[in-house]
Coordinates of N, CA, C and O in Angstrom, one line a residue:
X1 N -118.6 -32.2 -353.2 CA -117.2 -32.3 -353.5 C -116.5 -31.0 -353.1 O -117.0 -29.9 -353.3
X2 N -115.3 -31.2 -352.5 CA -114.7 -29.9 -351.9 C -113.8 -29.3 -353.3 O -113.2 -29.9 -354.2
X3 N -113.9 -28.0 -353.0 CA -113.6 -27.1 -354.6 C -112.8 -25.9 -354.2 O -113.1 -24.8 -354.8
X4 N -111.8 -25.9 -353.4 CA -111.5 -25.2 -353.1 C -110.9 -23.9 -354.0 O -110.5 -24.1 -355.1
X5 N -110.9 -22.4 -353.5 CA -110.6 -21.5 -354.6 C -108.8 -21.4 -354.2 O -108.3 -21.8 -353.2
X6 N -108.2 -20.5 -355.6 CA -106.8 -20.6 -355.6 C -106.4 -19.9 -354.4 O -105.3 -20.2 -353.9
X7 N -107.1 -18.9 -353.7 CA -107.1 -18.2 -352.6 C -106.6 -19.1 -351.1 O -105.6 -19.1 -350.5
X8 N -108.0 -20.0 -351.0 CA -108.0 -21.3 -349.7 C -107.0 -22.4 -350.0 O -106.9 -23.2 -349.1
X9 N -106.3 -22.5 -351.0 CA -104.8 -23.5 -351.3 C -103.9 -22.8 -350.6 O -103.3 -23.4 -349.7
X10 N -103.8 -21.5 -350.8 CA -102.8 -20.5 -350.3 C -102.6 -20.3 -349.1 O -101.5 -20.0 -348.7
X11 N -103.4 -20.5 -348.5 CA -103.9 -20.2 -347.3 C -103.9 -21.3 -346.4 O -103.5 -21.1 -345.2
X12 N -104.5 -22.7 -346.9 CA -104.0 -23.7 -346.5 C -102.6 -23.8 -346.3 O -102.3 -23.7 -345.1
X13 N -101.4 -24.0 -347.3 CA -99.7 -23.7 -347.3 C -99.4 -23.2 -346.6 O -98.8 -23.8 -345.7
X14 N -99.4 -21.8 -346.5 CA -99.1 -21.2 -345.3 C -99.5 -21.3 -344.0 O -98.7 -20.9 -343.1
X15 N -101.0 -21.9 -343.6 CA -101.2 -22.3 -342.5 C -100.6 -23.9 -341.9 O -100.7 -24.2 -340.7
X16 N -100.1 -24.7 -342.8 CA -99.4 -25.5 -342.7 C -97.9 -25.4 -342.4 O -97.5 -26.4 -341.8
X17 N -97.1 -24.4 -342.7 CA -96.0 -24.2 -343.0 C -95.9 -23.4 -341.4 O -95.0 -23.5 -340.6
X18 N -97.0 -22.7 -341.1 CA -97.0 -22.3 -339.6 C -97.0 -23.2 -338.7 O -96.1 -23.0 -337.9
X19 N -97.7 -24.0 -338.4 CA -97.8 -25.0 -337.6 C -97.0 -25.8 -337.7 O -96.8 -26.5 -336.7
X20 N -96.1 -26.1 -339.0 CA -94.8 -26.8 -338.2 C -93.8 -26.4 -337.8 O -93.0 -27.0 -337.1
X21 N -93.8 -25.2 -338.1 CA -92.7 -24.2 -337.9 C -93.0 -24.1 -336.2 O -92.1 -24.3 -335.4
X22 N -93.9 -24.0 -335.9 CA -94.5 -23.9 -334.5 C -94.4 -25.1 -333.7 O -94.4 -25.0 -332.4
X23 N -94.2 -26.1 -334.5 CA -94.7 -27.6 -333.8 C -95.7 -27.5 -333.1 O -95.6 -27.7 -331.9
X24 N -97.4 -27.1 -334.1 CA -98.4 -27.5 -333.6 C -99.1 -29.0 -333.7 O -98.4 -30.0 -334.0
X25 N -100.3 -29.1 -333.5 CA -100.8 -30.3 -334.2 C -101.9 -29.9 -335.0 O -102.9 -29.2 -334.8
X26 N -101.3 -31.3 -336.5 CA -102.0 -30.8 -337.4 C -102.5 -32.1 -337.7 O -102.2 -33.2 -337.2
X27 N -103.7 -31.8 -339.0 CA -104.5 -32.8 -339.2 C -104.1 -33.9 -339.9 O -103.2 -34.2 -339.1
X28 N -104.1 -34.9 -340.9 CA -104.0 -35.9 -341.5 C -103.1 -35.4 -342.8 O -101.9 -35.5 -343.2
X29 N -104.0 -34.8 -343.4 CA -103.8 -33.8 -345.0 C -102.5 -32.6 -344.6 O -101.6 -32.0 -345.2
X30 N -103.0 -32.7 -343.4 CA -101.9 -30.9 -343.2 C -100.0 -31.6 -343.1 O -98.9 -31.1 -343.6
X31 N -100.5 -32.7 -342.4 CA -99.2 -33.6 -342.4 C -98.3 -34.3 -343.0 O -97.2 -34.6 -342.7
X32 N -99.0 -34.5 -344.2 CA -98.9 -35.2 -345.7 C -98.5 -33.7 -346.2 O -97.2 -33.7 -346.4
X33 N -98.8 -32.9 -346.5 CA -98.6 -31.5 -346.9 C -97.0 -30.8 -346.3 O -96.1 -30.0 -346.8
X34 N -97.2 -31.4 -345.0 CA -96.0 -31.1 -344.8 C -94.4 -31.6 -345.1 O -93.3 -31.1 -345.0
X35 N -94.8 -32.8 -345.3 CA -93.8 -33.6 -345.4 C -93.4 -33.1 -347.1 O -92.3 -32.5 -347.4
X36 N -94.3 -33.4 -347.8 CA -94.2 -33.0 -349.2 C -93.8 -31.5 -349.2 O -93.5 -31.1 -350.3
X37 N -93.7 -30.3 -348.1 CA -93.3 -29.2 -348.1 C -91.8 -28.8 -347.7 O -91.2 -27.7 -347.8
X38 N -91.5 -30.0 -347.1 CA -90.1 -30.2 -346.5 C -89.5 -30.8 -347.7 O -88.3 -30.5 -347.7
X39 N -89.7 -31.3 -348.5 CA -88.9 -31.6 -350.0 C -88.4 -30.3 -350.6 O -87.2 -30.1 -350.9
X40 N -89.4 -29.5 -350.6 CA -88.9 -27.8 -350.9 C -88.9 -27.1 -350.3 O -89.8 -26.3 -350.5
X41 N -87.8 -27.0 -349.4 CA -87.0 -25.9 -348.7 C -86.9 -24.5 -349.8 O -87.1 -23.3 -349.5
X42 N -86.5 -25.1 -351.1 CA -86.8 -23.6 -352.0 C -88.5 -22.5 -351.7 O -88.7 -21.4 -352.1
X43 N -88.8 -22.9 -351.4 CA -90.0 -22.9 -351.1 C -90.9 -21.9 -350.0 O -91.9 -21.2 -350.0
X44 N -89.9 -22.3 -349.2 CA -90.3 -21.5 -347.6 C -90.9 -20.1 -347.5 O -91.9 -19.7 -347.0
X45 N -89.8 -19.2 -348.2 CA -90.2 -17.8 -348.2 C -91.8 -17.7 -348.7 O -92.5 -16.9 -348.0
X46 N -92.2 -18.3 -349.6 CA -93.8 -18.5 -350.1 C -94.7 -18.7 -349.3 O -95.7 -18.0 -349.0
X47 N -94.4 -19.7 -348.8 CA -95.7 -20.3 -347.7 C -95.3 -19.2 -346.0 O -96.1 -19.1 -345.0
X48 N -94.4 -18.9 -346.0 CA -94.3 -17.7 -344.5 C -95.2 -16.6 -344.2 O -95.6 -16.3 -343.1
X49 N -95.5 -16.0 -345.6 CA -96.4 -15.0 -345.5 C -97.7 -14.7 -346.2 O -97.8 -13.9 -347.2
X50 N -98.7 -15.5 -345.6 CA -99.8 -15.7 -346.3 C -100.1 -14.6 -347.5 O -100.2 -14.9 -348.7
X51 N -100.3 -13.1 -346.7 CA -100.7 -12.0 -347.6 C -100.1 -11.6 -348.7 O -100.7 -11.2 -349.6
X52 N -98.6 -11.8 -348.9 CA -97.6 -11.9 -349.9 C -98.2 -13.0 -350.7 O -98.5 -12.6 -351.8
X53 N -98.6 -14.3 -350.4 CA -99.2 -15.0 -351.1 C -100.3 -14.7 -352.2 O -100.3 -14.6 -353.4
X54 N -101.1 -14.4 -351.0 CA -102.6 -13.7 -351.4 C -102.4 -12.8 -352.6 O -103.0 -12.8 -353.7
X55 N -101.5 -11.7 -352.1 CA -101.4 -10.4 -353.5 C -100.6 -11.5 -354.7 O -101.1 -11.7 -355.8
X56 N -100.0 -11.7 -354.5 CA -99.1 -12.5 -356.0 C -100.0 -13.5 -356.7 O -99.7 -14.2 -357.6
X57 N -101.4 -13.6 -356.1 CA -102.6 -14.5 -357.1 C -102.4 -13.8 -358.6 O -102.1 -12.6 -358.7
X58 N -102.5 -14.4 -359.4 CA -102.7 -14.0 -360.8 C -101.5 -13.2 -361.1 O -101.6 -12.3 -361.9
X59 N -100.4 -13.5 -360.5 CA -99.2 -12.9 -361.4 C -98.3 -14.0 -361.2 O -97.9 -14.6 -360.2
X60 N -98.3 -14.1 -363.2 CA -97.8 -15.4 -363.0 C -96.2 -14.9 -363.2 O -95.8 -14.0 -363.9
X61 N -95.2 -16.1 -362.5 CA -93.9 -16.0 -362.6 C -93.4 -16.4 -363.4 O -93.1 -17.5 -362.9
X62 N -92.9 -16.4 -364.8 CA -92.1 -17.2 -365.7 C -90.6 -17.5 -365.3 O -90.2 -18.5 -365.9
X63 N -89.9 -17.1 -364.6 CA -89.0 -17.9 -364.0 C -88.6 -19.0 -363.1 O -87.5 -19.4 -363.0
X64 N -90.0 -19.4 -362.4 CA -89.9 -20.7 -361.6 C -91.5 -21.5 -361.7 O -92.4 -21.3 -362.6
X65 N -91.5 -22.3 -361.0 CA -92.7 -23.2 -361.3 C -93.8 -22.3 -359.9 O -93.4 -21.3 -359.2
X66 N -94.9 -22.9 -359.9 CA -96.0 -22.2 -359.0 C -95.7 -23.2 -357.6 O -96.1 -24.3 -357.6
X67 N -95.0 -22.5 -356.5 CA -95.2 -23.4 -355.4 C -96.2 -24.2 -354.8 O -96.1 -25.2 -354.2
X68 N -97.5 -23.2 -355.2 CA -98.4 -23.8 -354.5 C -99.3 -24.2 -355.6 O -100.5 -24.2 -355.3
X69 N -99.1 -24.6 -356.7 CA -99.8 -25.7 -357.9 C -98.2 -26.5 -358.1 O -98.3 -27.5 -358.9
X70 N -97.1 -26.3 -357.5 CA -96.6 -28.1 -357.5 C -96.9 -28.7 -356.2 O -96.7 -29.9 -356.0
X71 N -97.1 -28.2 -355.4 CA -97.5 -28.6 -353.9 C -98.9 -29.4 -353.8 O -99.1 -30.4 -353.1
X72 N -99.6 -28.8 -354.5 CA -101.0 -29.1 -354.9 C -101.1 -30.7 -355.8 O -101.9 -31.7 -355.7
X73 N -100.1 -30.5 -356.5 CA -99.8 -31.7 -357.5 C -99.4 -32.5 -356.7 O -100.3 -33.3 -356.8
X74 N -98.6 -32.9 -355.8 CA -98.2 -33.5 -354.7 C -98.9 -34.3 -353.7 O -98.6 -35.4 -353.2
X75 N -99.8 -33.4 -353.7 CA -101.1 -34.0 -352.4 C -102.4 -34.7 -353.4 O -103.4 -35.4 -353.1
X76 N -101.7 -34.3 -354.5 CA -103.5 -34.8 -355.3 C -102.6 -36.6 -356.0 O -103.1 -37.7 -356.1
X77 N -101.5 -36.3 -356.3 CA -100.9 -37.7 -356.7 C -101.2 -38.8 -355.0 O -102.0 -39.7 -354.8
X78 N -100.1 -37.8 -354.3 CA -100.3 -38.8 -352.7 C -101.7 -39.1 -352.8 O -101.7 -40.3 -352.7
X79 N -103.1 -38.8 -352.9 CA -104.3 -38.9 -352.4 C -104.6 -40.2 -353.9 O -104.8 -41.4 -353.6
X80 N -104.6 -39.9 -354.9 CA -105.0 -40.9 -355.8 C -104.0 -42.0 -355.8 O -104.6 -43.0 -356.2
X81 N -102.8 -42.2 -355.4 CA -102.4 -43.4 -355.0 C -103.2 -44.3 -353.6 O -103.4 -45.5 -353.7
X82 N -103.6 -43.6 -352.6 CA -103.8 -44.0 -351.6 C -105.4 -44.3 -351.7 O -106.1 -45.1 -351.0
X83 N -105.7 -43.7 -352.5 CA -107.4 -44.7 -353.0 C -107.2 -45.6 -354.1 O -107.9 -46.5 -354.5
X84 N -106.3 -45.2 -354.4 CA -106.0 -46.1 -356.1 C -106.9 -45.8 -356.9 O -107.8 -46.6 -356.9
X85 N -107.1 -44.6 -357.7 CA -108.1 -43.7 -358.2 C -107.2 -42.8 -359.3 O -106.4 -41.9 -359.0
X86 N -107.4 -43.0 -360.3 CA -108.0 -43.6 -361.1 C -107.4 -45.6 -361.0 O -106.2 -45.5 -361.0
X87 N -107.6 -46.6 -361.0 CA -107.6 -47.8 -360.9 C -106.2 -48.2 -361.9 O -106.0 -48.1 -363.1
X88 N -105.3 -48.5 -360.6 CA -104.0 -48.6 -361.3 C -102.6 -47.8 -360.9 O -101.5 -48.3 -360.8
X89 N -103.2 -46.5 -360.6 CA -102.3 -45.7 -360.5 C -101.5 -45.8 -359.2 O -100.3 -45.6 -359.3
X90 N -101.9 -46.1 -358.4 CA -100.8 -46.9 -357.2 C -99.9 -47.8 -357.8 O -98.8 -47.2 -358.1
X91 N -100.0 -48.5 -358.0 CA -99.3 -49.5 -358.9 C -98.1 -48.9 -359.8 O -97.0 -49.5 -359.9
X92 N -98.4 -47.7 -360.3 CA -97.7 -47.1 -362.0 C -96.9 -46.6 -361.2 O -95.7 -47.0 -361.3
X93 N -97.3 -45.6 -359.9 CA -96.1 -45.1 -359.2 C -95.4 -45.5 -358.6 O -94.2 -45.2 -358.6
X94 N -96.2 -46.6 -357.6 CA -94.7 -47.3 -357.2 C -93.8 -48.2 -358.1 O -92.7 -48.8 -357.7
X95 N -94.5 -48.3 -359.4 CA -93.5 -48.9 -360.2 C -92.4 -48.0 -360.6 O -91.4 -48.6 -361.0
X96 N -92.5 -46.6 -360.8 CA -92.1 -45.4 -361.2 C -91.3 -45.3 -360.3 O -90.0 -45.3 -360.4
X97 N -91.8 -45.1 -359.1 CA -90.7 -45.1 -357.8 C -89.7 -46.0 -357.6 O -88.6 -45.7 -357.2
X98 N -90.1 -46.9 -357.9 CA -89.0 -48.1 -357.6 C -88.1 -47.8 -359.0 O -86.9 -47.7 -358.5
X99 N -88.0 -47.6 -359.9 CA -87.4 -47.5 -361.1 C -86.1 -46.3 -361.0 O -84.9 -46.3 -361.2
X100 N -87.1 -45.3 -360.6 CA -86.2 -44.5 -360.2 C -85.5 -44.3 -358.8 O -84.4 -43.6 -358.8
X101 N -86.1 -45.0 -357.6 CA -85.5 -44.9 -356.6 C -85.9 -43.8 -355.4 O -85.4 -43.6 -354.2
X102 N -87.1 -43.2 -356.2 CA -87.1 -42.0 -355.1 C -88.2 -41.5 -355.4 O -88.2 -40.7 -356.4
X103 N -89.3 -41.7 -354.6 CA -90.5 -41.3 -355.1 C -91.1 -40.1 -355.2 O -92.2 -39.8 -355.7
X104 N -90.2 -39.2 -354.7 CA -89.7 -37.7 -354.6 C -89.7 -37.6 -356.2 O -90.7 -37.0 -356.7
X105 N -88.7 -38.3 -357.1 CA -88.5 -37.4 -358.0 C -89.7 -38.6 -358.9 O -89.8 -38.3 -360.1
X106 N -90.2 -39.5 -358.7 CA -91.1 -40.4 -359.7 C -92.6 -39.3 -359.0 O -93.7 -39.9 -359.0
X107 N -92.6 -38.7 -358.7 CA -94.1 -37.7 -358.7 C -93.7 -36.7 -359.3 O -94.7 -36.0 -359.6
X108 N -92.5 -36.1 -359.6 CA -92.2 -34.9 -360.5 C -92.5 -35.7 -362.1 O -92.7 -35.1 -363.2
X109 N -92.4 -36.8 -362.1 CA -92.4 -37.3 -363.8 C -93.9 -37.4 -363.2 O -94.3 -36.2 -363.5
X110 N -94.7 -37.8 -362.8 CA -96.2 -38.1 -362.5 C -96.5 -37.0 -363.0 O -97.1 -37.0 -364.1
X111 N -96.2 -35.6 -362.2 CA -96.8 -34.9 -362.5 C -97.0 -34.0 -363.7 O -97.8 -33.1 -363.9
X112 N -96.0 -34.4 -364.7 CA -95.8 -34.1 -366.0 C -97.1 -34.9 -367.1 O -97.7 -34.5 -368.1
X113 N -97.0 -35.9 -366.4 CA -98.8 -37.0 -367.0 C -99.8 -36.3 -366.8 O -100.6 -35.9 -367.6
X114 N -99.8 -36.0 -365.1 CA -101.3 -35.5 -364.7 C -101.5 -34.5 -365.2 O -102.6 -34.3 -365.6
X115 N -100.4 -33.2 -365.5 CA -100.7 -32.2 -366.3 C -101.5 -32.1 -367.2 O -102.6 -31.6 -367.4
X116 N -100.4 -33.1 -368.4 CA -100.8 -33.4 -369.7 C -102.2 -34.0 -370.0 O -102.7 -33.8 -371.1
X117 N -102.8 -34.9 -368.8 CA -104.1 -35.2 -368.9 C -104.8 -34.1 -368.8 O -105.5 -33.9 -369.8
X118 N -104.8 -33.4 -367.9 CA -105.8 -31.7 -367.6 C -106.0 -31.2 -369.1 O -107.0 -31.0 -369.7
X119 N -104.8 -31.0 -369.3 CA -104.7 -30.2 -370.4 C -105.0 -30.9 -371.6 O -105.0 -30.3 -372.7
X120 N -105.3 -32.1 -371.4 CA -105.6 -32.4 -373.3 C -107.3 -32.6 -372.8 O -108.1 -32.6 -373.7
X121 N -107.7 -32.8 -371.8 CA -108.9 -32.7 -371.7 C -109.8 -31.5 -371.4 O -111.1 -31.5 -371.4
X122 N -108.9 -30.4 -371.0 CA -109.5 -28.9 -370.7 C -108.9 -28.3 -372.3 O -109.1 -27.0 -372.4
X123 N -108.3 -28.9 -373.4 CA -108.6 -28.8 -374.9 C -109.6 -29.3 -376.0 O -110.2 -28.8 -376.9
X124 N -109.6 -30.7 -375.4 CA -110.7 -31.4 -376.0 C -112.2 -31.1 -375.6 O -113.2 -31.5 -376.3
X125 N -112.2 -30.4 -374.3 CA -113.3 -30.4 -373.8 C -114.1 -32.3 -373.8 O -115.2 -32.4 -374.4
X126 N -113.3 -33.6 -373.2 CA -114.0 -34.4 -372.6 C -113.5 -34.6 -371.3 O -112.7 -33.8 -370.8
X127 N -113.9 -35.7 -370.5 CA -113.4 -35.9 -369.2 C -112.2 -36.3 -369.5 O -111.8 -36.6 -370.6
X128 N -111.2 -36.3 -368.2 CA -110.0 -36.0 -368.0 C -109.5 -37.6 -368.6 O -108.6 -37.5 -367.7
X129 N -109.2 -38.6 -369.0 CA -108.6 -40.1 -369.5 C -107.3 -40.1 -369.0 O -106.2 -39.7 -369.3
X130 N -108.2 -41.1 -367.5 CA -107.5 -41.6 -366.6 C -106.4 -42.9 -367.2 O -105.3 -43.2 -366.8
X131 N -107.3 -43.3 -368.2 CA -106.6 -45.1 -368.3 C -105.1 -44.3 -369.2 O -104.1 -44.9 -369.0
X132 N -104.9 -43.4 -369.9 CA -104.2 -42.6 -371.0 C -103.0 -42.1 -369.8 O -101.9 -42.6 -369.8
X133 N -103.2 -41.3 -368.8 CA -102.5 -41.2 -368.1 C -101.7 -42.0 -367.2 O -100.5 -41.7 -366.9
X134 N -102.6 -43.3 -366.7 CA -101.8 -44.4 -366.0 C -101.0 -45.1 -367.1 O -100.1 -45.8 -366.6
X135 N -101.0 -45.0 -368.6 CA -100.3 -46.2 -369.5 C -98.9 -44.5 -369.4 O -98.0 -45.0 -368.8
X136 N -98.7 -43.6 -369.6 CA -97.9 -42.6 -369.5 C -97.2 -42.9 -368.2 O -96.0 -42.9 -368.3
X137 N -97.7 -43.1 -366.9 CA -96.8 -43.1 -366.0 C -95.8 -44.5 -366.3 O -94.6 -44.6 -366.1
X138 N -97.0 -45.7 -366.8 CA -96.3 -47.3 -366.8 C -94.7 -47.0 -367.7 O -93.6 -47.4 -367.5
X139 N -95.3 -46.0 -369.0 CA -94.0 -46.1 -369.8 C -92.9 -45.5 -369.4 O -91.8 -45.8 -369.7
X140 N -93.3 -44.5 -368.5 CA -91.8 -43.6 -368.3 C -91.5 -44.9 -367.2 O -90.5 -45.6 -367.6
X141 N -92.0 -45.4 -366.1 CA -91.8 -46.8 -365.2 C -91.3 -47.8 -366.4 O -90.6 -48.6 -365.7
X142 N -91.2 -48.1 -367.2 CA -90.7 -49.2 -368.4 C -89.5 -48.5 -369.1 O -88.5 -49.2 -369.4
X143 N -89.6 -47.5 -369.3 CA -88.2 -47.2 -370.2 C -87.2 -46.8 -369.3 O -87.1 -46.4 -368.2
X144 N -86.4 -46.8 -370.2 CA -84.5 -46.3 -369.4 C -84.5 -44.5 -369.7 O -83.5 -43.8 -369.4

């Protein structure tokens, strides 16, 4: 299983964010990454200079969210929809998407689920409860 460290995320982003900027060619994932990077234009200055990156590891910002852990959230929703993994979750989001109209902003509510699973399972200490998270995306997809 690939494990990458917070270091090779970073590094990734910014090597992504070059290569379009460049109009190189990039891979499958880099592509998907990019698209999802072009949503946030706020963003840009982060992924431009890798080593700026690199030094700001472990200082955390309480004024804005982590570009490159919502970016990350992004590619890990896009990738479990497209296997349907955990079983269902394609489904919750495009129901989510359709509800809201924009699947842009139905993966910012996703990703408020996926958190919440990490974290009640990196409290509880068991595995992460996938079926608990897909019935979380169905309801915010069901209610007004």
């Amino acid at each position: 299983m690939f494990s990458p460290s917070q270091a090779d995320v970073r590094r990734f982003f910014c090597t992504v964010y070059d290569k379009q900027r460049l109009q190189q060619p990039m891979e499958a994932i880099e592509t998907l990454a990019g698209q999802w990077m072009s949503e946030h234009p706020e963003y840009q200055a982060d992924f431009a200079d890798v080593d700026a990156a690199l030094a700001a590891m472990g200082q955390p910002d309480t004024e804005r969210a982590n570009p490159f852990l919502h970016l990350s959230m992004h590619l890990s929703i896009s990738e479990q929809c497209s296997i349907d993994q955990p079983p269902g979750i394609r489904q919750a989001v495009e129901l989510l998407a359709a509800r809201r109209g924009d699947l842009h902003a139905a993966h910012h509510e996703v990703m408020e689920c996926l958190g919440r699973m990490i974290w009640e399972s990196q409290r509880s200490g068991r595995p992460p409860d996938g079926q608990a998270y897909i019935e979380q995306v169905r309801q915010r997809a069901t209610r007004d």
